[in-house]
Tab-separated table of C-alpha atoms in Angstrom:
chain	number	residue	atom	x	y	z
L	206	UNK	CA	-8.914	42.603	-27.080
L	207	UNK	CA	-7.017	41.850	-23.856
L	208	UNK	CA	-9.796	39.439	-22.873
L	209	UNK	CA	-9.530	37.605	-26.218
L	210	UNK	CA	-5.724	37.368	-25.919
L	211	UNK	CA	-6.104	35.969	-22.412
L	212	UNK	CA	-8.544	33.335	-23.618
L	213	UNK	CA	-6.184	32.360	-26.463
L	214	UNK	CA	-3.224	32.161	-24.085
L	215	UNK	CA	-5.156	29.988	-21.627
L	216	UNK	CA	-6.293	27.698	-24.422
L	217	UNK	CA	-2.717	27.351	-25.636
L	218	UNK	CA	-1.534	26.483	-22.139
L	219	UNK	CA	-4.320	23.918	-21.752
L	220	UNK	CA	-3.380	22.407	-25.101
L	221	UNK	CA	0.286	22.200	-24.138
L	222	UNK	CA	-0.619	20.662	-20.807
L	223	UNK	CA	-2.891	18.062	-22.382
L	224	UNK	CA	-0.241	17.244	-24.988
L	225	UNK	CA	2.422	16.819	-22.297
L	226	UNK	CA	0.241	14.443	-20.331
L	227	UNK	CA	-0.861	12.460	-23.372
L	228	UNK	CA	2.740	12.239	-24.581
L	229	UNK	CA	3.799	10.093	-21.615
L	230	UNK	CA	2.894	6.967	-23.577
L	231	UNK	CA	4.955	8.198	-26.526
L	232	UNK	CA	7.870	8.935	-24.188
L	233	UNK	CA	7.637	5.456	-22.662
L	234	UNK	CA	7.568	3.802	-26.067
L	235	UNK	CA	10.445	5.954	-27.320
L	236	UNK	CA	12.541	5.020	-24.272
L	237	UNK	CA	11.525	1.370	-24.633
L	238	UNK	CA	10.981	1.127	-20.872
L	239	UNK	CA	8.056	1.622	-18.498
L	240	UNK	CA	8.832	2.184	-14.803
L	241	UNK	CA	6.334	0.278	-12.686
L	242	UNK	CA	6.057	0.517	-8.893
L	243	UNK	CA	5.605	-2.972	-7.399
L	244	UNK	CA	5.560	-4.528	-3.901
L	245	UNK	CA	8.519	-6.495	-2.572
L	246	UNK	CA	7.261	-7.439	0.898
L	247	UNK	CA	3.642	-8.354	0.213
L	248	UNK	CA	3.473	-12.042	-0.736
L	249	UNK	CA	1.773	-13.450	-2.728
L	250	UNK	CA	1.463	-10.172	-4.676
L	251	UNK	CA	5.149	-9.290	-4.526
L	252	UNK	CA	8.167	-10.664	-2.653
L	253	UNK	CA	11.884	-11.331	-3.085
L	254	UNK	CA	13.322	-14.806	-3.663
L	255	UNK	CA	16.471	-16.188	-2.049
L	256	UNK	CA	18.449	-15.059	-5.105
L	257	UNK	CA	16.979	-11.523	-4.812
L	258	UNK	CA	14.532	-11.812	-7.711
L	259	UNK	CA	11.070	-10.263	-7.508
L	260	UNK	CA	8.150	-12.684	-7.745
L	261	UNK	CA	4.392	-12.581	-7.265
L	262	UNK	CA	1.073	-11.759	-8.872
L	263	UNK	CA	1.759	-8.027	-9.251
L	264	UNK	CA	5.205	-8.747	-10.675
L	265	UNK	CA	3.722	-10.936	-13.412
L	266	UNK	CA	0.948	-8.427	-14.151
L	267	UNK	CA	3.553	-5.648	-14.433
L	268	UNK	CA	5.467	-7.679	-17.024
L	269	UNK	CA	2.205	-8.457	-18.830
L	270	UNK	CA	1.310	-4.748	-19.042
L	271	UNK	CA	4.806	-3.787	-20.208
L	272	UNK	CA	4.574	-6.401	-22.955
L	273	UNK	CA	1.227	-4.921	-23.989
L	274	UNK	CA	2.872	-1.490	-24.238
L	275	UNK	CA	5.607	-3.002	-26.384
L	276	UNK	CA	8.405	-2.076	-23.961
L	277	UNK	CA	10.553	-3.561	-21.193
L	278	UNK	CA	9.414	-3.417	-17.576
L	279	UNK	CA	11.639	-1.593	-15.097
L	280	UNK	CA	10.308	-2.891	-11.790
L	281	UNK	CA	10.696	-0.381	-8.963
L	282	UNK	CA	10.027	-1.743	-5.447
L	283	UNK	CA	7.942	0.882	-3.613
L	284	UNK	CA	6.718	0.985	-0.004
L	285	UNK	CA	2.924	0.693	0.278
L	286	UNK	CA	2.780	3.976	2.201
L	287	UNK	CA	4.542	6.034	-0.503
L	288	UNK	CA	3.562	4.340	-3.773
L	289	UNK	CA	1.254	7.216	-4.791
L	290	UNK	CA	3.942	9.775	-3.947
L	291	UNK	CA	6.361	7.901	-6.234
L	292	UNK	CA	3.798	8.173	-9.030
L	293	UNK	CA	2.938	11.831	-8.503
L	294	UNK	CA	6.611	12.847	-8.422
L	295	UNK	CA	7.168	10.897	-11.675
L	296	UNK	CA	9.646	8.425	-10.208
L	297	UNK	CA	7.444	5.745	-11.758
L	298	UNK	CA	4.968	5.691	-14.646
L	299	UNK	CA	2.495	3.141	-13.223
L	300	UNK	CA	1.590	1.536	-9.900
L	301	UNK	CA	0.883	-2.201	-9.886
L	302	UNK	CA	0.964	-2.828	-6.148
L	303	UNK	CA	-2.351	-4.089	-4.675
L	304	UNK	CA	-3.778	-0.625	-5.290
L	305	UNK	CA	-7.434	-0.221	-4.314
L	306	UNK	CA	-9.741	2.521	-5.581
L	307	UNK	CA	-11.809	5.006	-3.576
L	308	UNK	CA	-13.218	8.505	-4.046
L	309	UNK	CA	-10.285	10.256	-2.362
L	310	UNK	CA	-7.672	8.507	-4.460
L	311	UNK	CA	-9.671	9.130	-7.644
L	312	UNK	CA	-9.261	12.862	-7.022
L	313	UNK	CA	-5.497	12.647	-7.525
L	314	UNK	CA	-4.763	9.648	-9.809
L	315	UNK	CA	-6.538	7.544	-12.417
L	316	UNK	CA	-7.244	3.819	-12.348
L	317	UNK	CA	-7.311	1.104	-14.989
L	318	UNK	CA	-9.850	-1.697	-15.120
L	319	UNK	CA	-9.476	-4.210	-12.279
L	320	UNK	CA	-7.040	-7.093	-12.615
L	321	UNK	CA	-7.240	-9.158	-9.387
L	322	UNK	CA	-9.317	-9.687	-6.229
L	323	UNK	CA	-8.224	-8.345	-2.850
L	324	UNK	CA	-10.390	-8.412	0.262
L	325	UNK	CA	-9.499	-6.190	3.207
L	326	UNK	CA	-10.075	-7.997	6.518
L	327	UNK	CA	-9.178	-8.240	10.188
L	328	UNK	CA	-7.233	-11.330	11.263
L	329	UNK	CA	-5.911	-12.391	14.639
L	330	UNK	CA	-5.109	-15.072	17.157
L	331	UNK	CA	-7.796	-17.603	18.036
L	332	UNK	CA	-8.089	-16.456	21.659
L	333	UNK	CA	-9.434	-13.001	20.768
L	334	UNK	CA	-13.095	-13.016	19.730
L	335	UNK	CA	-13.911	-10.354	17.152
L	336	UNK	CA	-16.906	-10.358	14.816
L	337	UNK	CA	-17.076	-6.683	13.829
L	338	UNK	CA	-15.726	-3.182	14.488
L	339	UNK	CA	-17.475	-2.835	17.871
L	340	UNK	CA	-15.532	-5.837	19.207
L	341	UNK	CA	-12.282	-3.947	18.634
L	342	UNK	CA	-13.007	-1.615	21.566
L	343	UNK	CA	-9.901	-1.454	23.801
L	344	UNK	CA	-8.014	-3.718	21.390
L	345	UNK	CA	-4.798	-3.005	19.467
L	346	UNK	CA	-4.791	-3.621	15.718
L	347	UNK	CA	-1.708	-3.489	13.509
L	348	UNK	CA	-1.858	-2.150	9.941
L	349	UNK	CA	0.547	-1.051	7.221
L	350	UNK	CA	0.398	2.735	7.048
L	351	UNK	CA	-1.844	4.370	4.403
L	352	UNK	CA	-3.379	1.088	3.240
L	353	UNK	CA	-7.129	0.606	2.788
L	354	UNK	CA	-7.128	-1.325	6.075
L	355	UNK	CA	-5.617	1.689	7.824
L	356	UNK	CA	-8.120	4.127	6.282
L	357	UNK	CA	-11.219	1.980	6.772
L	358	UNK	CA	-10.436	0.859	10.307
L	359	UNK	CA	-9.722	4.447	11.299
L	360	UNK	CA	-13.223	5.379	10.125
L	361	UNK	CA	-15.059	2.412	11.652
L	362	UNK	CA	-13.552	1.297	14.966
L	363	UNK	CA	-14.405	2.670	18.455
L	364	UNK	CA	-12.309	5.534	19.808
L	365	UNK	CA	-10.768	3.222	22.374
L	366	UNK	CA	-9.191	1.056	19.644
L	367	UNK	CA	-5.446	1.531	19.267
L	368	UNK	CA	-4.311	1.369	15.639
L	369	UNK	CA	-0.591	0.621	15.408
L	370	UNK	CA	0.774	1.750	12.074
L	371	UNK	CA	3.869	0.184	10.517
L	372	UNK	CA	5.760	1.696	7.614
L	373	UNK	CA	5.527	-1.434	5.476
L	374	UNK	CA	4.173	-4.959	5.416
L	375	UNK	CA	7.447	-6.440	6.678
L	376	UNK	CA	7.083	-4.366	9.831
L	377	UNK	CA	3.491	-5.520	10.260
L	378	UNK	CA	4.389	-9.183	9.754
L	379	UNK	CA	7.322	-8.952	12.187
L	380	UNK	CA	5.057	-7.353	14.786
L	381	UNK	CA	2.531	-10.205	14.516
L	382	UNK	CA	5.143	-12.971	14.481
L	383	UNK	CA	6.878	-11.501	17.558
L	384	UNK	CA	3.602	-11.016	19.423
L	385	UNK	CA	3.705	-7.205	19.488
L	386	UNK	CA	0.201	-7.227	18.000
L	387	UNK	CA	-2.353	-10.041	18.027
L	388	UNK	CA	-4.791	-8.499	15.562
L	389	UNK	CA	-3.959	-7.161	12.102
L	390	UNK	CA	-5.821	-5.487	9.289
L	391	UNK	CA	-4.540	-6.760	5.948
L	392	UNK	CA	-5.465	-8.505	2.713
L	393	UNK	CA	-6.923	-12.014	2.848
L	394	UNK	CA	-4.276	-13.601	0.652
L	395	UNK	CA	-1.480	-11.830	2.524
L	396	UNK	CA	-2.808	-13.248	5.788
L	397	UNK	CA	-2.976	-16.738	4.305
L	398	UNK	CA	0.682	-16.447	3.304
L	399	UNK	CA	1.489	-15.232	6.827
L	400	UNK	CA	-0.299	-18.281	8.268
L	401	UNK	CA	2.211	-20.507	6.498
L	402	UNK	CA	5.027	-18.721	8.337
L	403	UNK	CA	3.367	-18.983	11.761
L	404	UNK	CA	1.494	-22.322	11.799
L	405	UNK	CA	1.488	-22.450	15.611
L	406	UNK	CA	-0.139	-19.038	15.864
L	407	UNK	CA	-1.687	-18.496	12.447
L	408	UNK	CA	-3.945	-15.472	11.986
L	409	UNK	CA	-7.616	-16.427	11.700
L	410	UNK	CA	-10.199	-14.406	9.777
L	411	UNK	CA	-12.285	-12.264	12.152
L	412	UNK	CA	-14.362	-10.247	9.686
L	413	UNK	CA	-14.179	-8.762	6.186
L	414	UNK	CA	-13.864	-4.985	6.172
L	415	UNK	CA	-14.328	-4.554	2.441
L	416	UNK	CA	-14.450	-6.647	-0.738
L	417	UNK	CA	-11.956	-4.902	-2.991
L	418	UNK	CA	-10.148	-5.129	-6.340
L	419	UNK	CA	-6.604	-4.360	-7.492
L	420	UNK	CA	-6.129	-1.679	-10.176
L	421	UNK	CA	-3.234	-0.179	-12.107
L	422	UNK	CA	-2.691	3.429	-11.039
L	423	UNK	CA	-1.415	6.260	-13.249
L	424	UNK	CA	-1.254	10.043	-13.176
L	425	UNK	CA	-4.254	12.138	-14.192
L	426	UNK	CA	-4.664	13.186	-17.791
L	427	UNK	CA	-2.967	10.301	-19.577
L	428	UNK	CA	-5.738	8.911	-21.813
L	429	UNK	CA	-3.389	7.294	-24.329
L	430	UNK	CA	-1.501	5.431	-21.615
L	431	UNK	CA	-4.770	4.444	-19.928
L	432	UNK	CA	-6.175	3.057	-23.175
L	433	UNK	CA	-3.037	1.022	-23.826
L	434	UNK	CA	-2.933	-0.419	-20.292
L	435	UNK	CA	-6.609	-1.376	-20.474
L	436	UNK	CA	-6.041	-2.890	-23.912
L	437	UNK	CA	-3.305	-5.118	-22.462
L	438	UNK	CA	-5.480	-6.185	-19.527
L	439	UNK	CA	-8.497	-6.840	-21.746
L	440	UNK	CA	-6.448	-9.029	-24.084
L	441	UNK	CA	-5.059	-11.024	-21.136
L	442	UNK	CA	-8.557	-11.570	-19.750
L	443	UNK	CA	-9.923	-12.792	-23.066
L	444	UNK	CA	-6.934	-15.091	-23.657
L	445	UNK	CA	-7.092	-16.554	-20.144
L	446	UNK	CA	-3.533	-15.434	-19.330
L	447	UNK	CA	-4.613	-13.202	-16.449
L	448	UNK	CA	-6.823	-15.940	-14.998
L	449	UNK	CA	-3.807	-18.236	-15.045
L	450	UNK	CA	-1.705	-15.710	-13.134
L	451	UNK	CA	-4.397	-15.196	-10.487
L	452	UNK	CA	-4.917	-18.947	-10.037
L	453	UNK	CA	-1.158	-19.498	-9.769
L	454	UNK	CA	-0.661	-17.004	-6.931
L	455	UNK	CA	-4.027	-16.861	-5.144
L	456	UNK	CA	-5.350	-20.382	-5.760
L	457	UNK	CA	-8.694	-18.972	-6.900
L	458	UNK	CA	-9.989	-18.130	-10.401
L	459	UNK	CA	-10.302	-14.533	-11.538
L	460	UNK	CA	-13.763	-13.399	-10.325
L	461	UNK	CA	-16.272	-13.098	-13.159
L	462	UNK	CA	-17.016	-9.457	-12.313
L	463	UNK	CA	-13.353	-8.564	-12.880
L	464	UNK	CA	-12.874	-10.955	-15.811
L	465	UNK	CA	-15.718	-9.363	-17.793
L	466	UNK	CA	-14.966	-5.689	-17.020
L	467	UNK	CA	-12.919	-4.003	-19.752
L	468	UNK	CA	-12.799	-0.379	-18.640
């Protein structure tokens, strides 16, 4: 009898837990607001205008998703290094901030279908010849902490490589512009935007670390919210709205692989 009562109690707890997780969508819709973590120092995905307004690809996608949920978007600027912590501590409901997917991250959060391209690469000054990880021996490479570039370079470069980690993209950009680092690991489109700021010393592509995709991140166990986010993204792909956003900010069309993936 004790065993049966224990089983019933555990089942009830599991049911309550599942209900609580699934109810996040209902809570968002009841409040009329979804809190979305976005970048503010990662142009062209997210930056701040002269009049302190957020702009960029991720900003427009966040508004698109909120519209699909039928609520207003509360945009919360989050540092790249702590965006997942913001999500897991429920300071935000979703991450739309150049978030890539890998096995480790999939253990702790869930991911929507992809919504934009994002290649992770090494860039640097013309004078330094680099064609692959081995050429980074005894070199210093700057990265934004906890990004894919940080994780993948850590796993692939020689032990003699010095990886300088900055707390956010602004720190990384400042370090390159000031000459503190001459090689950086970052996203292709971010580097192209940086090149516009430093035309005399623009970062040149050395090699692609990984061909990646941006996803919307959310906490585990929220199937209703996941379905609604994917529904919004699917509708924007079929209507061409998402392709228009990507072309506006990245000057390339939405890749077919992303455009035709609906889950």
